[in-house]
Each structure stands twice: as structure tokens, then as C-alpha cells.
Tab-separated table of C-alpha atoms and ligand atoms in Angstrom:
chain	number	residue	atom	x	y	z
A	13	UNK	CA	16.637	-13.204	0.043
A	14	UNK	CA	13.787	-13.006	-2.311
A	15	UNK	CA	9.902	-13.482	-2.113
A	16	UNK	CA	10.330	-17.468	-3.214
A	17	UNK	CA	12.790	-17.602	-0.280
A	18	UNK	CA	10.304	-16.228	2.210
A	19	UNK	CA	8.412	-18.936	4.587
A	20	UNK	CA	5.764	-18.938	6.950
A	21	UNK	CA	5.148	-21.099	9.842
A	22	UNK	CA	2.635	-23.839	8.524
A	23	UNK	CA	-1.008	-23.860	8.957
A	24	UNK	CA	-1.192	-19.923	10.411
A	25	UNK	CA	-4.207	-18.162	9.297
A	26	UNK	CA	-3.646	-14.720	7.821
A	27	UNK	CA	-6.646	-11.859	7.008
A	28	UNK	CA	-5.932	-9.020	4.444
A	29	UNK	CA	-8.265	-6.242	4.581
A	30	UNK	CA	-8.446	-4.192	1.394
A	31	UNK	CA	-8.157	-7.413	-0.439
A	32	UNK	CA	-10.102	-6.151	-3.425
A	33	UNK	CA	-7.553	-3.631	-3.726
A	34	UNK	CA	-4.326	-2.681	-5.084
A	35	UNK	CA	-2.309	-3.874	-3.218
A	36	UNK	CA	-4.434	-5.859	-1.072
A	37	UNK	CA	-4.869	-8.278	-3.928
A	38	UNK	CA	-1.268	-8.621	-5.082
A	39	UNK	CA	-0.554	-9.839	-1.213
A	40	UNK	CA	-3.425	-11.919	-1.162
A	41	UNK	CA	-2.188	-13.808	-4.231
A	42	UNK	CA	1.164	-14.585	-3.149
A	43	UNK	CA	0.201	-15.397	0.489
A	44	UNK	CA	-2.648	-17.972	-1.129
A	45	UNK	CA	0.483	-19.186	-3.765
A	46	UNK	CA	2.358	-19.705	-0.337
A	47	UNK	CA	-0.404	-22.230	0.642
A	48	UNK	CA	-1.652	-20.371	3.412
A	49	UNK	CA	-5.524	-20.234	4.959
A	50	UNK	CA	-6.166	-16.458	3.872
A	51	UNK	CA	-9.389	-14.430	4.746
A	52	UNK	CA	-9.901	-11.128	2.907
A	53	UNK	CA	-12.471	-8.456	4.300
A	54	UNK	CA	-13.135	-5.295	1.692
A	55	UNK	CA	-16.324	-3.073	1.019
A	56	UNK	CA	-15.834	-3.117	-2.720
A	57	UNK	CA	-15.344	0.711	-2.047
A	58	UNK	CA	-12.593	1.337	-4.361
A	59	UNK	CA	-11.762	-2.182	-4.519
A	60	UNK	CA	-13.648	-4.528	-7.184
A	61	UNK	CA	-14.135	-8.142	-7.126
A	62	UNK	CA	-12.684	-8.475	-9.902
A	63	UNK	CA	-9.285	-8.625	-8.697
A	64	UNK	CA	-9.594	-11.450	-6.510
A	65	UNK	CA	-12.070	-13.370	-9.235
A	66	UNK	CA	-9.425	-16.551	-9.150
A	67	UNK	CA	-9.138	-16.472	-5.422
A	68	UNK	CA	-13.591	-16.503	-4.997
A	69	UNK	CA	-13.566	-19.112	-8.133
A	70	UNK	CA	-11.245	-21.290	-6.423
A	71	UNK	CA	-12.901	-21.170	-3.395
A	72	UNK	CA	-16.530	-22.081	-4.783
A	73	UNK	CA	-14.740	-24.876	-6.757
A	74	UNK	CA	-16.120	-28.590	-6.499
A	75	UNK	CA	-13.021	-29.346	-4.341
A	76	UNK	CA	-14.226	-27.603	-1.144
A	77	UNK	CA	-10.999	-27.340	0.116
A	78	UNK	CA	-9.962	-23.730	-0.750
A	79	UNK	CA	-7.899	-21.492	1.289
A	80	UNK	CA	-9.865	-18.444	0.991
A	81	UNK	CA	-12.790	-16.723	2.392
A	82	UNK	CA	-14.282	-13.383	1.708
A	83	UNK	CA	-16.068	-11.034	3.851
A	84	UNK	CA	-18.039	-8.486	2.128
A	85	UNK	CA	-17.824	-6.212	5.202
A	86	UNK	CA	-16.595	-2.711	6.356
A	87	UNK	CA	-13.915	-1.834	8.850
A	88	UNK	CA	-15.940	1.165	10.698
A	89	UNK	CA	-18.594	-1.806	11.564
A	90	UNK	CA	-16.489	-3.052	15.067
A	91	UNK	CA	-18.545	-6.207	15.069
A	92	UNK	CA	-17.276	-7.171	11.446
A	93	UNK	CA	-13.729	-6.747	12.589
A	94	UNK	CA	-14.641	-9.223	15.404
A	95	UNK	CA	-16.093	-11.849	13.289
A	96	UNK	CA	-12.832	-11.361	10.575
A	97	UNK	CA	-10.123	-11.814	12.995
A	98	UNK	CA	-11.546	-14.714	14.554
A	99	UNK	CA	-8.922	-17.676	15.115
A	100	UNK	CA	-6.124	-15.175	13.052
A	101	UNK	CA	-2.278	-14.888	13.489
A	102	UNK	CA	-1.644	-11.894	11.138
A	103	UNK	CA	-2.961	-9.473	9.914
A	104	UNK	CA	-2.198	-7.504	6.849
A	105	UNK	CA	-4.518	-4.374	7.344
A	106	UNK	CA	-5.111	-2.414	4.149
A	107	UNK	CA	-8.188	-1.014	3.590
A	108	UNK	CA	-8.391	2.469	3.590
A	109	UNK	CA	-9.224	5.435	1.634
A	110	UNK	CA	-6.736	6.653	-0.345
A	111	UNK	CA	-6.194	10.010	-2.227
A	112	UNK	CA	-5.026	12.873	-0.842
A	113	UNK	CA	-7.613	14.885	-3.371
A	114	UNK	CA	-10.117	12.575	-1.967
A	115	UNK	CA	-9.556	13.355	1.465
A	116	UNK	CA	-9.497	17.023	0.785
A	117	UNK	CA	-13.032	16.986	-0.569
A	118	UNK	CA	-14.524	14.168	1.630
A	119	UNK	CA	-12.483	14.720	4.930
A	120	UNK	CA	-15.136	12.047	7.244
A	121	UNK	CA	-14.909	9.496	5.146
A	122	UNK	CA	-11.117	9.439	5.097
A	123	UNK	CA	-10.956	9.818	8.574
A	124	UNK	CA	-14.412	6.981	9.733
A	125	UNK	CA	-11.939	4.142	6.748
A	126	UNK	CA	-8.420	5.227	8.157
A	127	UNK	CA	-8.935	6.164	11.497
A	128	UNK	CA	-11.806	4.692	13.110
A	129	UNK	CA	-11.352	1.640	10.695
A	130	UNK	CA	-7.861	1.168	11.955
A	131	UNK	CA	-8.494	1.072	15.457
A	132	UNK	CA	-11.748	-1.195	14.802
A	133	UNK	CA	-8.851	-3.329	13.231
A	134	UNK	CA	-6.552	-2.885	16.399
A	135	UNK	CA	-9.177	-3.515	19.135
A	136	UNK	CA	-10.619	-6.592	17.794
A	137	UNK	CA	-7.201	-8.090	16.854
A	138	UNK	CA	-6.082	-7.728	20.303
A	139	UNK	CA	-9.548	-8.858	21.590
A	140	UNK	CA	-8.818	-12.200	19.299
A	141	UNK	CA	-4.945	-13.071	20.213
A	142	UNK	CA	-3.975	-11.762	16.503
A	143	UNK	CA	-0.096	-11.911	17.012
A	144	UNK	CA	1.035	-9.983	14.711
A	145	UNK	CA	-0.768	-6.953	12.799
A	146	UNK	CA	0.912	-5.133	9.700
A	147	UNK	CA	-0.208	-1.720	9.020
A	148	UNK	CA	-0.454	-0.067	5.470
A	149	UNK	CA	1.047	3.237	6.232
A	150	UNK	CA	2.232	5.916	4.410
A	151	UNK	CA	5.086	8.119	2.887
A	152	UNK	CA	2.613	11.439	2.987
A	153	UNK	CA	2.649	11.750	7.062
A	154	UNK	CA	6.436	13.371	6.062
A	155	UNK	CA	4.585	16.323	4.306
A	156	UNK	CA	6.703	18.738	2.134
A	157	UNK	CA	9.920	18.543	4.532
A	158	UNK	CA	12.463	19.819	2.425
A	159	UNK	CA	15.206	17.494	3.745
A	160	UNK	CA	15.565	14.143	1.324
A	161	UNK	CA	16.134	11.341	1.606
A	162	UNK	CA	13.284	11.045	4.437
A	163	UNK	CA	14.374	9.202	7.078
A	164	UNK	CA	12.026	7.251	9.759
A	165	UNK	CA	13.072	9.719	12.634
A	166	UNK	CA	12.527	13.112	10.982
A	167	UNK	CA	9.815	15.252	12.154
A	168	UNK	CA	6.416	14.592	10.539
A	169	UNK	CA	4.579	17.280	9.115
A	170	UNK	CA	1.733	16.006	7.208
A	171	UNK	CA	-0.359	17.969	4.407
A	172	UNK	CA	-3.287	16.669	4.075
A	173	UNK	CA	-6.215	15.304	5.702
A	174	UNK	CA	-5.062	11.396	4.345
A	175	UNK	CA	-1.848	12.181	5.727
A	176	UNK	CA	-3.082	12.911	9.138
A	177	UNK	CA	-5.483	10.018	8.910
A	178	UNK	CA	-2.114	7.437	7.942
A	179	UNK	CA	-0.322	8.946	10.809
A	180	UNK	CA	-2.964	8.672	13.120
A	181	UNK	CA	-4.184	5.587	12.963
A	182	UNK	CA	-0.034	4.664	12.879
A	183	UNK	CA	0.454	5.998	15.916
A	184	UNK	CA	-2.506	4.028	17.269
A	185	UNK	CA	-0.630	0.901	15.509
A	186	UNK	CA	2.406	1.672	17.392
A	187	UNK	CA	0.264	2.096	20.927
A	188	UNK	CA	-0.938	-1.502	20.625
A	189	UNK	CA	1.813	-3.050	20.819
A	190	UNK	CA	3.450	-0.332	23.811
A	191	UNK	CA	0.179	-0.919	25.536
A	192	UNK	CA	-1.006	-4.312	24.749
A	193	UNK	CA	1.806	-6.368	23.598
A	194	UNK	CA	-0.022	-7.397	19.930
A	195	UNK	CA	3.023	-6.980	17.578
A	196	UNK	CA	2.528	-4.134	15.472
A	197	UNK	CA	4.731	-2.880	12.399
A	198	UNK	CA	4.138	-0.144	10.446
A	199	UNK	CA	5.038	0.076	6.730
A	200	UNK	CA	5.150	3.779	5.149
A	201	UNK	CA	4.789	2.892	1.728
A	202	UNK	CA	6.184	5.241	-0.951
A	203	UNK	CA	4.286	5.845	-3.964
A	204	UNK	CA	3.217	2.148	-5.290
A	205	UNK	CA	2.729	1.314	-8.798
A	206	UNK	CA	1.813	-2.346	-10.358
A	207	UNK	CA	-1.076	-4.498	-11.682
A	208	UNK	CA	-4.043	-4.454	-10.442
A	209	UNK	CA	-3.792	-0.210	-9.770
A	210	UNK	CA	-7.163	0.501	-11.071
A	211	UNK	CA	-6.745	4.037	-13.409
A	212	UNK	CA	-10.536	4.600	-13.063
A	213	UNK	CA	-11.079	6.806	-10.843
A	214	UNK	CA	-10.545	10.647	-10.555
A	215	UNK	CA	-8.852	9.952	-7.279
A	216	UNK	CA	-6.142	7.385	-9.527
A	217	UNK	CA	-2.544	7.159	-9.162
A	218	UNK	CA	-0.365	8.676	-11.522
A	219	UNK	CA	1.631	5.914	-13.729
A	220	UNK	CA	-2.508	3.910	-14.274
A	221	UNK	CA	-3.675	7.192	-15.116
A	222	UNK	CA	-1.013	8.187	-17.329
A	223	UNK	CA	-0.676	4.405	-18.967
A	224	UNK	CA	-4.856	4.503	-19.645
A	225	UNK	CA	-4.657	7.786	-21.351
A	226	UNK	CA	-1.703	6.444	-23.276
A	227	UNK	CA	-4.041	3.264	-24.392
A	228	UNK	CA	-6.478	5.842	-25.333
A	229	UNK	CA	-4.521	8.083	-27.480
A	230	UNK	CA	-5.141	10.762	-26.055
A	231	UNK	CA	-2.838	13.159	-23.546
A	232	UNK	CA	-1.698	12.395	-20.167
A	233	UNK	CA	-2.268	15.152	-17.664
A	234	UNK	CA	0.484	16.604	-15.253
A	235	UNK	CA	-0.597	19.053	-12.420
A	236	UNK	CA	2.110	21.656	-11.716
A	237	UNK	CA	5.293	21.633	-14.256
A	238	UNK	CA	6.091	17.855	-14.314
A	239	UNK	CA	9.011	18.313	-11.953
A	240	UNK	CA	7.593	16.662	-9.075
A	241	UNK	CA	9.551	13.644	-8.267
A	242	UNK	CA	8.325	10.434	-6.568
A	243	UNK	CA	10.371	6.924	-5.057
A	244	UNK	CA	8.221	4.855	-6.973
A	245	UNK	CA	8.194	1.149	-6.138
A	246	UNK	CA	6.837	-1.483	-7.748
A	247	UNK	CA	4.369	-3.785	-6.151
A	248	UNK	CA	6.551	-7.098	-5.413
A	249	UNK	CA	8.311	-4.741	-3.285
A	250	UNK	CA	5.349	-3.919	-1.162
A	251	UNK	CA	4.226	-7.510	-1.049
A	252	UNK	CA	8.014	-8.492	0.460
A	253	UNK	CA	7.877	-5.848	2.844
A	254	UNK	CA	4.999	-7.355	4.331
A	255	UNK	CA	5.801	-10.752	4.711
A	256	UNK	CA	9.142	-9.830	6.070
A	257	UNK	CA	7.696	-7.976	8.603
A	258	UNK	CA	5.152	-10.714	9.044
A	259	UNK	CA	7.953	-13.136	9.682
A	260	UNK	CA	10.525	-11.553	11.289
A	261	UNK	CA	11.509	-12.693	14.846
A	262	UNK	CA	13.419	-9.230	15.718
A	263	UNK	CA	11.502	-7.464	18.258
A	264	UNK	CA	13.139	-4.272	17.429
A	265	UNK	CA	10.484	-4.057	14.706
A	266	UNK	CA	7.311	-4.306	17.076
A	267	UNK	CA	5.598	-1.288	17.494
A	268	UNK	CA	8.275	0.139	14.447
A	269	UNK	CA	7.609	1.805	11.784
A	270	UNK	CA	9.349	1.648	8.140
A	271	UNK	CA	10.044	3.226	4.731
A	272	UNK	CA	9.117	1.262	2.249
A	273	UNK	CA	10.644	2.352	-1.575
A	274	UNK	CA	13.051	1.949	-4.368
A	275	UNK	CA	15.239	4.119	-2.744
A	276	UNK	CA	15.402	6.671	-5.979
A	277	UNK	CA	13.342	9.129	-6.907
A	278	UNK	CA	11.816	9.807	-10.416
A	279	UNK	CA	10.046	12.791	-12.010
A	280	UNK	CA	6.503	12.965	-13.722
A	281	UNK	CA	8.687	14.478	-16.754
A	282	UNK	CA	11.050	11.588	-16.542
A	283	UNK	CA	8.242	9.016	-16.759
A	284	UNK	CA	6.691	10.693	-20.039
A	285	UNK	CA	10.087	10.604	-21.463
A	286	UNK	CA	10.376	6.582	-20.503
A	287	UNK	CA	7.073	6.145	-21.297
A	288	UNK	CA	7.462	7.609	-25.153
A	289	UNK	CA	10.898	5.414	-25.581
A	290	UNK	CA	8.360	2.335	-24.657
A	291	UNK	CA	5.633	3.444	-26.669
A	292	UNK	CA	7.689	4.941	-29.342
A	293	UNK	CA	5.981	7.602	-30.114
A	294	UNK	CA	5.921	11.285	-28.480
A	295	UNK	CA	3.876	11.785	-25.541
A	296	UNK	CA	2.952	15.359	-24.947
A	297	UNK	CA	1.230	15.883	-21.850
A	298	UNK	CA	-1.364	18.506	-20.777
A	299	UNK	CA	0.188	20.626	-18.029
A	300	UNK	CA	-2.439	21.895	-15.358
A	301	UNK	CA	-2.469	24.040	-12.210
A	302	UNK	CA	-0.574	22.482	-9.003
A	303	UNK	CA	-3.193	20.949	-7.050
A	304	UNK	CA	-2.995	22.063	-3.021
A	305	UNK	CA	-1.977	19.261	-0.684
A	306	UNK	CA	0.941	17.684	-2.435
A	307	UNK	CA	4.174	17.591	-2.187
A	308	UNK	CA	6.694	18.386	-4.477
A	309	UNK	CA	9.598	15.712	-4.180
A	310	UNK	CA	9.973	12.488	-2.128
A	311	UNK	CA	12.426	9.960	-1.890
A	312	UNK	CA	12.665	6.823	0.931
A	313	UNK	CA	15.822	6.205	2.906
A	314	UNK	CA	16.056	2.507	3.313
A	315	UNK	CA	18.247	2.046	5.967
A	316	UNK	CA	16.292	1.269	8.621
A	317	UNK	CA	14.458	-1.192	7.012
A	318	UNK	CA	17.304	-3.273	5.631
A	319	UNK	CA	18.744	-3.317	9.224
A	320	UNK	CA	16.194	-4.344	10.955
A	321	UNK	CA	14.222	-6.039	8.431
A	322	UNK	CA	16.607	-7.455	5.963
A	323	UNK	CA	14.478	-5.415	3.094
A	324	UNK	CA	15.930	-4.141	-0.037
A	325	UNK	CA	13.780	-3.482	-3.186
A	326	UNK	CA	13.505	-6.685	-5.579
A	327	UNK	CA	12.718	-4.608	-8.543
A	328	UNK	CA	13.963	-1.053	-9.893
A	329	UNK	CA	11.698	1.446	-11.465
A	330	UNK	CA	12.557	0.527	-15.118
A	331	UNK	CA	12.465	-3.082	-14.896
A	332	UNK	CA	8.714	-2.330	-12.578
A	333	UNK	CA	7.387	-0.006	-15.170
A	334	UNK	CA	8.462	-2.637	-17.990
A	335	UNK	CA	6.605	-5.584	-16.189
A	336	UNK	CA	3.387	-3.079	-16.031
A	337	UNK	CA	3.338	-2.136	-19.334
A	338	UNK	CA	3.482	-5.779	-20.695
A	339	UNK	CA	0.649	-6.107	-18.656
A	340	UNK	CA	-1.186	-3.587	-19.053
B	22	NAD	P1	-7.051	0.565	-3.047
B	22	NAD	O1	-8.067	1.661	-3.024
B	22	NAD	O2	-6.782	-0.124	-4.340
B	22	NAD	O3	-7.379	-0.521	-1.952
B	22	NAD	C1	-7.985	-0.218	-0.715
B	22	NAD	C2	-9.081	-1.266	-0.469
B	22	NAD	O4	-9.687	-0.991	0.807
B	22	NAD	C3	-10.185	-1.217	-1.520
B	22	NAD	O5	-10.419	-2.517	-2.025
B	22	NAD	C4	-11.406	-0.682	-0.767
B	22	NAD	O6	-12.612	-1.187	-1.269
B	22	NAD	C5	-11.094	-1.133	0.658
B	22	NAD	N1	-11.732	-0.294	1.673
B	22	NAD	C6	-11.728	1.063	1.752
B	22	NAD	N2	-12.438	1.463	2.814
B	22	NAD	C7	-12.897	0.338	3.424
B	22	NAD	C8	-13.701	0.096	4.549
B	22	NAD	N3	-14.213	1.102	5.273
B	22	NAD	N4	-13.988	-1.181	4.904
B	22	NAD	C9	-13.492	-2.214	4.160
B	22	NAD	N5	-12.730	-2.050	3.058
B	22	NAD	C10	-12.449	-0.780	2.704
B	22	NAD	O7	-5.708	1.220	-2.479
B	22	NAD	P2	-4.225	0.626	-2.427
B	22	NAD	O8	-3.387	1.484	-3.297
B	22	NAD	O9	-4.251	-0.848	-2.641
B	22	NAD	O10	-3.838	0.962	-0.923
B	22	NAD	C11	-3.775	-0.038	0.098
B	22	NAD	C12	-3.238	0.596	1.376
B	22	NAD	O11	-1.925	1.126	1.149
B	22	NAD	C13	-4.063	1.777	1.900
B	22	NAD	O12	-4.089	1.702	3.299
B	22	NAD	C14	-3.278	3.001	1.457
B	22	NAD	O13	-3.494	4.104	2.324
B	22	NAD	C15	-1.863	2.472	1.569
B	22	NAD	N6	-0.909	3.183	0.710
B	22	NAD	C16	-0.958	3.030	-0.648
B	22	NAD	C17	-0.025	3.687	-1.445
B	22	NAD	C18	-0.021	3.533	-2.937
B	22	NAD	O14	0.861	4.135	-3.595
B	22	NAD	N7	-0.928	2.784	-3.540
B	22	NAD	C19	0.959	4.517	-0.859
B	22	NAD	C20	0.963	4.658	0.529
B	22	NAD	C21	0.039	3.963	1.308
């Protein structure tokens, strides 16, 4: 099965928080290609209109009849959550603060978006009949384990104050549907790459970072000595994640929680290399000091997912970083 192959019950109303995002805004694109009602809730935090500009234009078009609506709101306000998951079947909770640098220097705010946000999410879901809620966790509540691939049931052992803050508010994801019955499912995304992955920030993610340096001419920085590997997936694998766990009917998968990856792993010295063949030129980066809090390697098993869920990736590394690039 692929994402064209993927189909939701007709007229159910979905919300996407983050929806400026990343990743919030590739999922709220295909869900609004899929004809569905979509809401999106965001704080413009990290997130930028922007991305969603053809969703908002199509919705204050002259035919009225658009399927989206946008909240300007935050997820540590409880009475925003109310009003966003009003009349909703799913949710697709995003928002968040990412960055494990971030969370290192700003530890409250990581943990008022992630944690507090999250179960702001959670209560007033449940409080509104939401059936099903999927949560954006995260590959970094395995820490520095030395065992690879990671698998669902190893011991966590997170590093960092955004890895306790994804693996708290999971656990909390998991409780609602033990305690409370709303079904929950937890997605621990690997490291995500794709359109949309704005390279603007200190806080950035890797491949943007290294791709707008690229564009620049100047050098792409590594921190430590470029061995660090990563399962880097691109985005369409993220957004069929979700929808499969938003339309799954196996109740194994309530109150779950998932890899999702490519299932290989990649260095930062292996990108460059791919990166230079692409370009065609030589890309020398600048190597700096290992930065405390991450990890050195990481890679996804996927066997628990594709059991239970059906998943396997829809697009390699190569093929991902390729699309990007084009893009770009
Ligand atoms: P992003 O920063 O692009 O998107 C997050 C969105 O949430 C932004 O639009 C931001 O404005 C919004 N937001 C933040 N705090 C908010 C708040 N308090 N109220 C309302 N909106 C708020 O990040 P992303 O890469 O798209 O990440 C999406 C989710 O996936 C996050 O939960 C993140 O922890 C998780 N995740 C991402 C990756 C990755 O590689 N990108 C890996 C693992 C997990």
C-alpha cells in the first residue's frame, strides 16, 4: 500500500497542531488533497505561515467552501485546546519544541510546548469525544543506548531535556487511552528530513542546514568528527505513518507506540560525500567540537510497525535527498 491507496472514512474532521510546521504542513496538505475538513492550530513559534499560504488562500477564496481553518493559538492555553478539538475525530498532535540544543538552553519552554502542551492536547480531546489522537514522538527518548537497531521495547534512557519532554508527554499519550479509552498511538519519529524543514534557525536540522550553506557557497558545519550516523527518513514517510495509524482498525496499536524510519542509517560524512556527487563540486565541511546531549548513532527497527501497522518506508534516503534537492 501507498499514500494514494490510503482512505479515510468520509466527512471526519481531523485537527493538526504544528500545522505551520515541518511536518505539520506536509500532513496537512495531503490530508486537505484527501478532501478532508482539516483544522490546524500553531503559534507561528517556529512554524511560519508561510507554509500553509495555499491552504489560508484557499480558504479565504470567493468559494466559501474550503476545508480548512486556522487557529492562531497555543497549546499551553487549555481553553484553546477546547475550542480546537471541538466536533474532531483525529487528531494529529505536532506542535512542540524541537531541538535538543534548544531544550538544553531553554529547559521551561520545552517542557510548558511538550509537556504541558501535550496533556492540554490529551485532556481536551478526551473532554470532546476525539477518537483517535496521534502523537509526534520521538527517536531521542532511546538516548545513547549502544545496542542498534533500537527496538520499541528496549530500555529508554533519554539525554536531554527534549528527550524527556517526548517521553513524557508519550507516556501521558499512552495513559489516555489505558485510562480513558481515547485511542492513542504514538509515533517515534527518526530524524525527518523534507520540504518545508526551515534551515533558519540555530536550532535547524542537519540536511536544511547543510543544503542552505551549500546554496550559499560557503562551508557546512559538522559538530564532532562527521561519524555520527542517523536513520534519516524522508517526509512522505512520516505523513504515511500517520494516516496509517489514523486508520487502522487493530487495537493492538491503541495506547502503542512506534518507530518510525528508513530502517538504515547514514553518516554526516556520508551525506557530504552524496551531497558533493549532486552538487558536483567538493564540499569541505568545518569540523567543530561535539556538542553535549547527542547521540552518536541511531538506527529504527521497523518491525513492529510493519506488523501491526502495515508500515514500510515509501522512499529511501537517496531517492528522499534527490526529491529535496530539486526542491530546494
Ligand atoms: P517544527 O518546529 O517545524 O514544527 C512544530 C510546530 O509547532 C511549529 O509550527 C511551531 O510554531 C508549533 N508550536 C510549537 N510550540 C507550540 C505551542 N506551544 N502552541 C502551538 N504551536 C506550537 O518541527 P517539526 O520538525 O515539524 O516537528 C513536528 C513534531 O515532530 C514535533 O512534535 C517534534 O518533536 C516531532 N519530531 C520531529 C522530528 C524531526 O526530525 N523533524 C524528529 C522526531 C520528532
Amino acid at each position: 500500500m501507498g499514500l494514494e491507496e490510503i482512505k479515510f472514512d468520509k466527512d471526519i474532521k481531523v485537527l493538526v497542531t504544528g500545522c505551520a510546521g515541518f511536518i505539520g504542513s506536509n500532513l496537512l496538505e495531503f490530508l486537505l488533497k484527501k478532501n478532508l475538513y482539516v483544522r490546524g492550530l500553531d503559534n507561528l513559534s517556529t512554524g511560519s505561515l508561510k507554509n500553509i499560504n495555499k491552504a489560508l488562500e484557499a480558504s479565504s477564496g470567493k468559494s466559501g467552501n474550503s476545508n480548512f481553518d486556522f487557529i492562531n493559538g497555543d497549546i499551553r492555553n487549555p481553553e484553546t485546546c477546547k475550542a480546537a478539538t471541538g466536533d474532531i475525530d483525529i487528531v494529529f498532535h505536532e506542535a512542540a519544541l524541537g531541538s535538543v540544543q534548544r531544550s538544553i538552553e531553554n529547559p521551561l519552554d520545552s517542557n510548558s510546548s511538550n509537556i504541558d502542551g501535550t496533556l492540554n492536547m490529551l485532556f481536551a480531546s478526551h473532554k470532546n469525544n476525539v477518537r483517535r489522537f496521534i502523537y509526534a514522538s520521538s527517536s531521542s527518548v532511546y538516548g545513547d543506548t549502544p545496542v542498534l537497531p533500537k527496538v520499541e521495547d528496549m530500555p529508554v534512557n533519554p539525554k536531554s531535556i527534549y528527550a524527556v519532554t517526548k517521553l513524557t508527554a508519550e507516556y501521558y499519550t499512552r495513559l489516555y487511552y489505558n485510562l480513558y479509552g481515547l485511542e492513542t498511538v504514538s509515533l517515534r519519529y527518526f530524524n525527518v528530513f523534507g520540504e518545508r524543514q526551515s534551515p533558519d534557525s540555530i536550532y535547524s536540522a542537519v540536511i536544511p542546514l547543510f543544503l542552505k550553506k551549500i546554496n550559499e557557497d560557503s562551508r557546512p558545519v559538522i559538530f564532532g568528527d562527521g561519524e555520527q550516523s542517523r536513520d534519516f527518513s524522508y517526509i512522505d514517510n512520516v505523513v504515511y505513518a500517520n494516516c496509517l495509524a489514523a486508520t487502522s482498525e487493530n487495537k493492538k496499536a491503541f495506547g502503542n507506540f512506534y518507530n518510525v524510519a528508513c530502517g538504515k542509517r547514514i553518516s554526516l560524512n556520508e551525506i557530504i560525500r552524496l551531497l558533493s556527487e549532486y552538487y558536483d563540486k567538493d564540499i569541505e565541511p568545518v569540523y567543530k567540537e561535539e556538542r553535549k546531549g547527542d547521540v552518536k548513532h541511531s538506527l529504527a527497527s521497523l518491525e513492529k510497525i510493519r506488523e501491526d501497522l502495515g508500515y514500510s518506508p515509501l522512499v529511501g534516503f537517496k531517492d528522499g535527498l534527490a526529491e529535496l534537492i530539486s526542491k530546494f
